Amino acid sequence: ETGVTQTPRHLVMGMTNKKSLKCEQHLGHNAMYWYKQSAKKPLELMFVYNFKEQTENNSVPSRFSPECPNSSHLFLHLHTLQPEDSALYLCASSQETVSYEQYFGPGTRLTVT
Amino acid sequence: EDKVVQSPLSLVVHEGDTVTLNCSYEVTNFRSLLWYKQEKKAPTFLFMLTSSGIEKKSGRLSSILDKKELFSILNITATQTGDSAIYLCAVSGDSGGSNYKLTFGKGTLLTVNP
């Protein structure tokens, strides 16, 4: 069983909706990540948090807004998304730096209509 | 810009076959190379390689890194239908001061038929 959980597992939203994705890790890790996985494309890193501080924003549009209230929880707030934002959104965590393996959650399958 | 190229992109074999998956990379200040297996949703960690020439092994899976030639291979012997998955290769390096960035390849889709 994965130590990283994500909710919801599936989400369908309209372009004018606001929704949030939630990630929780039970591994005692200090770094958490959001990735986007689209069909036929490599996993794309979106955001990195280390000890609750954002250390990486990989040129992500402002319609995606992350929040990390503590080292165990990570949110991705979504608003006015586009159909091309439809993808699998994966959360991951690692002990500290990327020299340690990252553990992934099951992902949220997002469809924007 | 860091780059990871995996080959082949897809592969179909029969149970019992041995397969070799390839991963070549370009990265600034290499730190580690990781292999993941992705079946349905969450990629699961397989190996992390940091030193050249040292084979990592787990059951029927093994992997080795060549830092001089900038590639890694993942071997699976006596394949089973449960090995069917996408195998992802990722590298980390110190580029631009970020210590936390993994760059992934597109993956190899392996299908093992009974």
Tab-separated table of C-alpha atoms in Angstrom, chain B residues 2-7 21-27 33 35 65-66 69-73 89-91 103-105:
chain	number	residue	atom	x	y	z
B	2	ASP	CA	18.429	18.053	-18.966
B	3	LYS	CA	17.246	15.304	-21.299
B	4	VAL	CA	16.333	11.631	-20.939
B	5	VAL	CA	15.712	9.348	-23.918
B	6	GLN	CA	14.339	5.861	-23.460
B	7	SER	CA	14.255	3.108	-26.028
B	21	LEU	CA	15.388	-1.461	-21.696
B	22	ASN	CA	17.639	1.477	-22.460
B	23	CYS	CA	17.961	4.943	-21.010
B	24	SER	CA	20.399	7.606	-22.204
B	25	TYR	CA	20.688	11.005	-20.622
B	26	GLU	CA	22.203	14.444	-20.697
B	27	VAL	CA	22.273	16.226	-17.367
B	33	LEU	CA	19.485	7.838	-12.131
B	35	TRP	CA	14.032	3.509	-12.605
B	65	LEU	CA	24.810	2.576	-15.005
B	66	ASP	CA	27.575	3.744	-17.332
B	69	GLU	CA	28.709	6.751	-21.881
B	70	LEU	CA	25.733	8.374	-20.122
B	71	PHE	CA	23.311	5.483	-20.186
B	72	SER	CA	21.666	2.854	-18.095
B	73	ILE	CA	19.975	-0.432	-18.881
B	89	CYS	CA	13.818	6.360	-16.299
B	90	ALA	CA	14.630	9.633	-14.525
B	91	VAL	CA	17.801	11.547	-13.755
B	103	THR	CA	13.795	14.772	-15.404
B	104	PHE	CA	11.839	11.817	-16.748
B	105	GLY	CA	11.953	10.018	-20.068
